Structures are given as structure tokens and as C-alpha cells.
Coordinates of N, CA and C in Angstrom, one line a residue:
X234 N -23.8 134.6 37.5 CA -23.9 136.0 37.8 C -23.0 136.2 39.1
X235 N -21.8 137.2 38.9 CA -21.2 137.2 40.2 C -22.2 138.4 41.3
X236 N -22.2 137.8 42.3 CA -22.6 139.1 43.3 C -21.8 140.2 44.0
X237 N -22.2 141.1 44.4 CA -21.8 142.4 44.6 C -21.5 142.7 45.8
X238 N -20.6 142.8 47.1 CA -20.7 142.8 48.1 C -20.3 144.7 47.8
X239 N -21.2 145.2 48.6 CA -21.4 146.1 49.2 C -21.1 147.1 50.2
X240 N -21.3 146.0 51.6 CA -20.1 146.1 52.7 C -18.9 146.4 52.8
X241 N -18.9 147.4 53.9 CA -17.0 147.4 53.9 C -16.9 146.2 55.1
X242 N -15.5 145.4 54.7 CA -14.8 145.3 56.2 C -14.4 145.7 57.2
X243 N -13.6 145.4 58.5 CA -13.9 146.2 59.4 C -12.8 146.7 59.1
X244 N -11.4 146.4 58.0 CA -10.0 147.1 57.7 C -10.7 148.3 57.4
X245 N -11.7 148.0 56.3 CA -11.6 149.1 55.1 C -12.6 150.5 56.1
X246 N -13.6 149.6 57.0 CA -14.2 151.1 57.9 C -13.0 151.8 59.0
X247 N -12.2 151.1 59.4 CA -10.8 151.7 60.5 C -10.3 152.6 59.5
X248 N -9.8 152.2 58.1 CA -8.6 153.2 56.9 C -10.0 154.6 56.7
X249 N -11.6 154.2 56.5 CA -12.3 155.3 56.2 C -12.1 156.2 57.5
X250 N -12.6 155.6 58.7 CA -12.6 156.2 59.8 C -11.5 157.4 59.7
X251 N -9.9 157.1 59.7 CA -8.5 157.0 60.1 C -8.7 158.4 59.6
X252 N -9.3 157.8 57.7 CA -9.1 159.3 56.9 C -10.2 160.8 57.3
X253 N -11.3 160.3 57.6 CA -12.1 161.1 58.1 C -11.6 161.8 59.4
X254 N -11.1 161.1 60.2 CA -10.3 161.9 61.7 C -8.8 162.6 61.1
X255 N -8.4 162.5 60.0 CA -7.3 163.0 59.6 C -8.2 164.1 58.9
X256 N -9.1 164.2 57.7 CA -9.2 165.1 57.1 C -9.6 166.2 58.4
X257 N -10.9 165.9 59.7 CA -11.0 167.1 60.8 C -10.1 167.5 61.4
X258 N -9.1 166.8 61.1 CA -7.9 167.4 62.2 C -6.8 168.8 61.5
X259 N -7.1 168.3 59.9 CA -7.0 169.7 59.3 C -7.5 170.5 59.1
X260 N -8.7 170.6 59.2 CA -9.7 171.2 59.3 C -9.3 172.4 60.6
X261 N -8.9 171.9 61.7 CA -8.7 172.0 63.2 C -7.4 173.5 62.7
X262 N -6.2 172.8 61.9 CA -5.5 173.3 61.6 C -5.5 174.5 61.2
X263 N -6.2 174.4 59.8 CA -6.2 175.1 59.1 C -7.3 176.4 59.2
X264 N -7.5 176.4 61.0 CA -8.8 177.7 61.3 C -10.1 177.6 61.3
X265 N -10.3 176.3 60.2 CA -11.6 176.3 59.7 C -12.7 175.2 61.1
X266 N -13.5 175.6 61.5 CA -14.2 174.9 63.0 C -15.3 173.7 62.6
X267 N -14.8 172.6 63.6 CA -15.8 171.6 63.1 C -16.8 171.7 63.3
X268 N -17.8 171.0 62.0 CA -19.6 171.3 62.3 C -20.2 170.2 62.3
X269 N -21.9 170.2 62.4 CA -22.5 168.9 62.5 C -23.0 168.9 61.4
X270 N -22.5 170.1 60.7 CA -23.7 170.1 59.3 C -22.6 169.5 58.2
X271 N -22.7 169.0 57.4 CA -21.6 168.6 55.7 C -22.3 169.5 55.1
X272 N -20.6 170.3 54.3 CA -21.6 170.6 53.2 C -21.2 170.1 51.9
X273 N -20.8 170.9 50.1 CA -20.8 169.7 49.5 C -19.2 169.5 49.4
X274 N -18.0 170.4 49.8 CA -17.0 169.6 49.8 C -16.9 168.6 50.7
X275 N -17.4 168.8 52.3 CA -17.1 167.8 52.5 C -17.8 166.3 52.0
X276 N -19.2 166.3 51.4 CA -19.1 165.1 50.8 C -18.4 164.9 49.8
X277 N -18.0 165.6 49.1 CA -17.2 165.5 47.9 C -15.6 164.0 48.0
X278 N -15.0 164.8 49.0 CA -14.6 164.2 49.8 C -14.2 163.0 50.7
X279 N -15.6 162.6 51.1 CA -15.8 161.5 51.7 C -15.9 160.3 50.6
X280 N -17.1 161.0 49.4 CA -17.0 160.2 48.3 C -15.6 159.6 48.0
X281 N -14.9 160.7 47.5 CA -13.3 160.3 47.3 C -12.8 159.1 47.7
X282 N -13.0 159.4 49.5 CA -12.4 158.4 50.1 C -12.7 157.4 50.4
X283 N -14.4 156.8 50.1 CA -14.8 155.5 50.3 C -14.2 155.2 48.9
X284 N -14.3 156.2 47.4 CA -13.8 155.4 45.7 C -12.4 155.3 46.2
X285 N -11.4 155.7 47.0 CA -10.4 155.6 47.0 C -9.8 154.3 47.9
X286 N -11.1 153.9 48.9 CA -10.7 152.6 49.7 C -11.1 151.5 49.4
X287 N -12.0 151.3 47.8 CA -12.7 150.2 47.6 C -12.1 149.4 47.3
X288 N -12.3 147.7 47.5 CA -11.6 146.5 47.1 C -12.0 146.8 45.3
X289 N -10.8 146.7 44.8 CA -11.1 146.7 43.2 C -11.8 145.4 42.7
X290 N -11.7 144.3 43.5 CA -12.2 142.9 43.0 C -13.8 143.1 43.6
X291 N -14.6 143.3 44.4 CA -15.9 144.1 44.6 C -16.0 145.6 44.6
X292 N -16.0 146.3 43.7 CA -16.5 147.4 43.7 C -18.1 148.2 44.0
X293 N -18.1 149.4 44.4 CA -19.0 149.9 44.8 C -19.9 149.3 43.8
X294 N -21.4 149.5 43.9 CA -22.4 149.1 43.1 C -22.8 150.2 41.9
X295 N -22.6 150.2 41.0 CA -23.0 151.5 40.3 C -24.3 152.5 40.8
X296 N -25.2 151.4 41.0 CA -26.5 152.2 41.9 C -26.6 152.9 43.0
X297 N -25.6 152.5 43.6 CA -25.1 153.1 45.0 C -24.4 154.5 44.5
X298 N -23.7 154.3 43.7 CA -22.8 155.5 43.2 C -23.5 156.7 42.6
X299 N -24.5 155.7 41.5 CA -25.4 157.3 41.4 C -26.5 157.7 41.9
X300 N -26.7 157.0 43.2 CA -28.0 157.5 44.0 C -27.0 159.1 45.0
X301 N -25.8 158.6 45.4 CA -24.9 159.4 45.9 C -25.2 160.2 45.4
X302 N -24.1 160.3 43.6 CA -24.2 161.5 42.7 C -25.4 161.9 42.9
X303 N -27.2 161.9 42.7 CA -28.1 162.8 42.4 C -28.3 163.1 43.4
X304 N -27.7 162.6 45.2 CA -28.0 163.4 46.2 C -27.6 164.5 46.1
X305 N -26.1 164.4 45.9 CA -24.8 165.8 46.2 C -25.7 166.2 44.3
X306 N -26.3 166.3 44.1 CA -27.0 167.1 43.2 C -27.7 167.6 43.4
X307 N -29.0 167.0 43.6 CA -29.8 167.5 44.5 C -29.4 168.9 45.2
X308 N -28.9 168.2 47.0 CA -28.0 169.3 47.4 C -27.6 170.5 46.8
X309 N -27.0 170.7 45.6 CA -26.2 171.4 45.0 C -27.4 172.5 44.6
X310 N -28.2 171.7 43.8 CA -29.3 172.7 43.4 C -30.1 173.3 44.8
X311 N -30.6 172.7 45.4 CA -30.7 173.3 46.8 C -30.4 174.6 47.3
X312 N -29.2 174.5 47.6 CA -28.3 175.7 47.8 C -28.3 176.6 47.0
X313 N -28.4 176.5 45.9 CA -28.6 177.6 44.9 C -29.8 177.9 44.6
X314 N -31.1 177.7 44.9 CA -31.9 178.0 45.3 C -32.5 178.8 46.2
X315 N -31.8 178.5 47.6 CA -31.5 178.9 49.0 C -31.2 180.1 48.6
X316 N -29.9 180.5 47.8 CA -29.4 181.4 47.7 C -30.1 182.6 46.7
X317 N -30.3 182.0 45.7 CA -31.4 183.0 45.2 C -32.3 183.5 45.5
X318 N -33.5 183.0 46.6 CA -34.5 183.2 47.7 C -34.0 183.7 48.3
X319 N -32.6 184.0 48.9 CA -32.4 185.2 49.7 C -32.1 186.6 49.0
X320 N -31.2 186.4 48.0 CA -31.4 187.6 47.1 C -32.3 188.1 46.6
X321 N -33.6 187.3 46.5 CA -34.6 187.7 46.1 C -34.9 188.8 47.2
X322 N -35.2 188.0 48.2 CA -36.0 188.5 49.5 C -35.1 189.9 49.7
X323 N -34.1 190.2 49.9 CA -32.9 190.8 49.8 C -33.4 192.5 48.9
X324 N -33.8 191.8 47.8 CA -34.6 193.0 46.7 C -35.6 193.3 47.0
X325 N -36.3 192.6 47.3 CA -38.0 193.1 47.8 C -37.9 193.8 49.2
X326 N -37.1 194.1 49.9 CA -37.0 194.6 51.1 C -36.3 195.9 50.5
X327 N -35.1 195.6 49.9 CA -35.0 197.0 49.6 C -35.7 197.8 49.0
X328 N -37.0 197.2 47.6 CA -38.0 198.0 47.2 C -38.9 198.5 47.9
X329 N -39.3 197.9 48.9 CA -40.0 198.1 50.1 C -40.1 199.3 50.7
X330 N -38.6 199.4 50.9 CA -37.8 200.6 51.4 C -37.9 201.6 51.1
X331 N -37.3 201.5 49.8 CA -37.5 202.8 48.4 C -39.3 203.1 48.8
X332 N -39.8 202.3 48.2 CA -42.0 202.9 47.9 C -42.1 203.6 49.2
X333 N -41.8 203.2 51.0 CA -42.0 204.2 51.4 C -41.6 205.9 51.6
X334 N -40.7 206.0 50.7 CA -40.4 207.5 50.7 C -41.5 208.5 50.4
X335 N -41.8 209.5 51.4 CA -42.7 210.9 51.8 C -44.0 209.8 52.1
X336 N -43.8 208.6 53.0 CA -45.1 208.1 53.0 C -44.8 208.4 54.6
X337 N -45.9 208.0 55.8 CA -45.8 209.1 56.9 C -45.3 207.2 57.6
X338 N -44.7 206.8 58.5 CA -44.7 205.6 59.4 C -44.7 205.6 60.5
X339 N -44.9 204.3 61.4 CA -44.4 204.3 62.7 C -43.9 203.3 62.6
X340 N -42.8 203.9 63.6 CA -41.7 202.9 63.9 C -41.8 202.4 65.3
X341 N -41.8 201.2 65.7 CA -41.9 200.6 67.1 C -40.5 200.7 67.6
X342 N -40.2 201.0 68.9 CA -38.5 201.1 69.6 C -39.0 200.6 70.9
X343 N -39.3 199.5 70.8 CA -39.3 198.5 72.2 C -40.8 198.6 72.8
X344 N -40.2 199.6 73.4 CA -41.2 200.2 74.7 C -42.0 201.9 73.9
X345 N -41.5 202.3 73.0 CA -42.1 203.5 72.3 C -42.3 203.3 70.7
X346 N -42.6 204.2 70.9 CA -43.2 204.5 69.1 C -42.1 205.5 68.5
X347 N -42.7 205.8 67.4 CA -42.4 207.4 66.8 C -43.2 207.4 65.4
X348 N -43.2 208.7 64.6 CA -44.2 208.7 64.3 C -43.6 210.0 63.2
X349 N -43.5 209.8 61.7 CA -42.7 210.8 60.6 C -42.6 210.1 59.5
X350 N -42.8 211.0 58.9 CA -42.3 211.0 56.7 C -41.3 210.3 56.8
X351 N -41.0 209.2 55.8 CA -39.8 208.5 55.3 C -39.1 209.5 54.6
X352 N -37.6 210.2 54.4 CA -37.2 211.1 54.0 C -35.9 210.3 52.8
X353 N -35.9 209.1 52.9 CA -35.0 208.5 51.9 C -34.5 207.2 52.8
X354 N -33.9 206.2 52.0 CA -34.3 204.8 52.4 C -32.6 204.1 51.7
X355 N -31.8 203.5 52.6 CA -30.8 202.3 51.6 C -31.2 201.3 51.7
X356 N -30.5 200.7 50.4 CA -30.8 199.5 49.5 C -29.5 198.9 50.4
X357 N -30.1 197.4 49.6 CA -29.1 196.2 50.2 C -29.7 195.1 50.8
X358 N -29.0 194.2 51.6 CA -29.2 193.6 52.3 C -30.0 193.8 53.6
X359 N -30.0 194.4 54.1 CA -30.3 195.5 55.6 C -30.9 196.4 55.2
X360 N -32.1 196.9 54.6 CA -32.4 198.5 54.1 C -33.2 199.0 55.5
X361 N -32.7 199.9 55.3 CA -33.0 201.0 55.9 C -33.9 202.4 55.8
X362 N -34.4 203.2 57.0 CA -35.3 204.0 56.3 C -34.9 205.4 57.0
X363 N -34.7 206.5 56.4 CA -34.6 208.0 56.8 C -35.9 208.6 57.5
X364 N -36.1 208.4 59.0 CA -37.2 209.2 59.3 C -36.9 210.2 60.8
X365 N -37.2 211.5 60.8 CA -36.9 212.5 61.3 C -35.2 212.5 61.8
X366 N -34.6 212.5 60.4 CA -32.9 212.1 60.6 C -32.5 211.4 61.1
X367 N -33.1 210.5 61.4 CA -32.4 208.9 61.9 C -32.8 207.9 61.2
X368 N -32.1 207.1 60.9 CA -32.4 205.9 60.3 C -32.8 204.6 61.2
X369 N -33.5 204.4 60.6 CA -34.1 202.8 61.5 C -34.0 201.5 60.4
X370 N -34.0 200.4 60.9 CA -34.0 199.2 60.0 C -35.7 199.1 59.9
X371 N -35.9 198.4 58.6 CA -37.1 198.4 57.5 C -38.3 197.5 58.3
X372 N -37.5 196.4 59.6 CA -38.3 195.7 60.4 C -38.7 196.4 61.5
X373 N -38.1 197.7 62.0 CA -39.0 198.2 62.9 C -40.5 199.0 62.2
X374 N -40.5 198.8 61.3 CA -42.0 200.2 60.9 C -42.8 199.3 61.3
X375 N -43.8 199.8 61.9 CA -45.4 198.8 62.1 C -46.6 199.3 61.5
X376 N -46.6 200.4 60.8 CA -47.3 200.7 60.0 C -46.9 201.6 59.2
X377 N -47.8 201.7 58.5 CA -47.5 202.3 57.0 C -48.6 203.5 56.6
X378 N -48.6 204.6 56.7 CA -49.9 205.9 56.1 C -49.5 206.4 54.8
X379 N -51.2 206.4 53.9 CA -51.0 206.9 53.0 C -50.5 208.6 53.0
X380 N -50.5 209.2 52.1 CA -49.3 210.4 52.0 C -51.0 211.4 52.1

């Protein structure tokens, strides 16, 4: 049974290193600002570059490879998740918005109140509410009266 070495050498971590300070330095370039966070191109990426620096006579371990793959899967679904929870949330605030029309609210503004009929409401991301011709965001109301 041959065995699997796993380990890089210290060549093959200097060439990973080299490419990872080259890929941020385009990064730098190209506008885009370095983060602490990866997201999935950059692992995408990195994967690349460790399958691209491996000794072909010890190759990566296949287990190692698809423990990777189901992370950056994982991940993937994650985010798309993330994202739909916010769209979600996104719709329920704007319906929110809409039900209070001709319902009476108060709105908190720091240090005061105010106190009027919802007269029409936008949708979106940010909804908003029409009360005594001004509009206020959906997070200021602190309460809500039946009509």
C-alpha cells in the first residue's frame, strides 16, 4: 500500500504563498479592497492553486478534496439562503407597510413623538410610511391603533 503524503514542502508553501500575495496584489489593482472575510471565488481560487502546485507523484488525498468540495458547498447554499431571508424579511416589511394604511400610529423621532393616519406606504427594501405628509421609515412607528 503506497502512503499519501499530504503535506506541502516548504518549496511548494513559498510558490502557494508567492501566488496568494500575487493574486491580493491584483486585487489592490483592480479597485477591488482586501478583506478578512473569503468568499466563494476566493476559495475557488486558492483551491486552484494548491490542485495547481501539487507534486503529481503524491497527490492531494481525495478525502481532503471532497471534504473541501462539500465545504465551498455548503457555503454556497448558505449564502443563498442568507439571501433569500433577506428577501423574505424585505417582503414582510413591506406588507407591514401596506396593512397599516388609514390605521392611526405613532411614530418615535428621538426625543418626540407624533401621532396620525397612515395615508399610503412604499414597498421595497426600506418601506416606508405616509403620515401627516411626511414619510417616515417603517422602524420608526412604536405603535400601532386600531382604525
Amino acid at each position: 500500500m503506497m502512503e499519501i503524503n499530504t503535506t506541502m514542502s516548504a518549496a511548494e508553501r513559498t510558490q502557494t504563498e508567492m501566488a496568494v500575495d500575487s493574486f491580493n496584489k491584483t486585487l489592490a489593482v483592480n479597485g477591488r479592497k482586501a478583506s478578512q472575510e473569503l468568499g466563494k471565488d476566493d476559495f475557488l481560487k486558492l483551491l486552484l492553486t494548491q490542485l495547481s502546485h501539487q507534486d503529481p507523484t503524491s497527490p492531494m488525498d481525495n478525502n481532503e478534496f471532497i471534504a473541501q468540495m462539500a465545504q465551498f458547498s455548503s457555503l454556497e447554499q448558505i449564502n443563498n439562503m442568507s439571501n433569500s431571508f433577506a428577501k423574505m424579511a424585505a417582503m414582510m416589511n413591506s406588507d407591514q407597510a401596506v396593512n397599516s394604511i388609514g390605521k392611526t400610529v405613532e411614530i418615535n423621532l428621538g426625543d418626540t413623538t407624533t401621532r396620525g393616519v397612515v395615508d399610503g406606504a412604499t414597498r421595497g427594501e426600506n418601506p416606508q410610511v405616509l403620515v401627516n405628509g411626511m414619510y417616515y421609515d417603517l422602524n420608526k412607528i412604536s405603535a400601532v391603533y386600531g382604525e
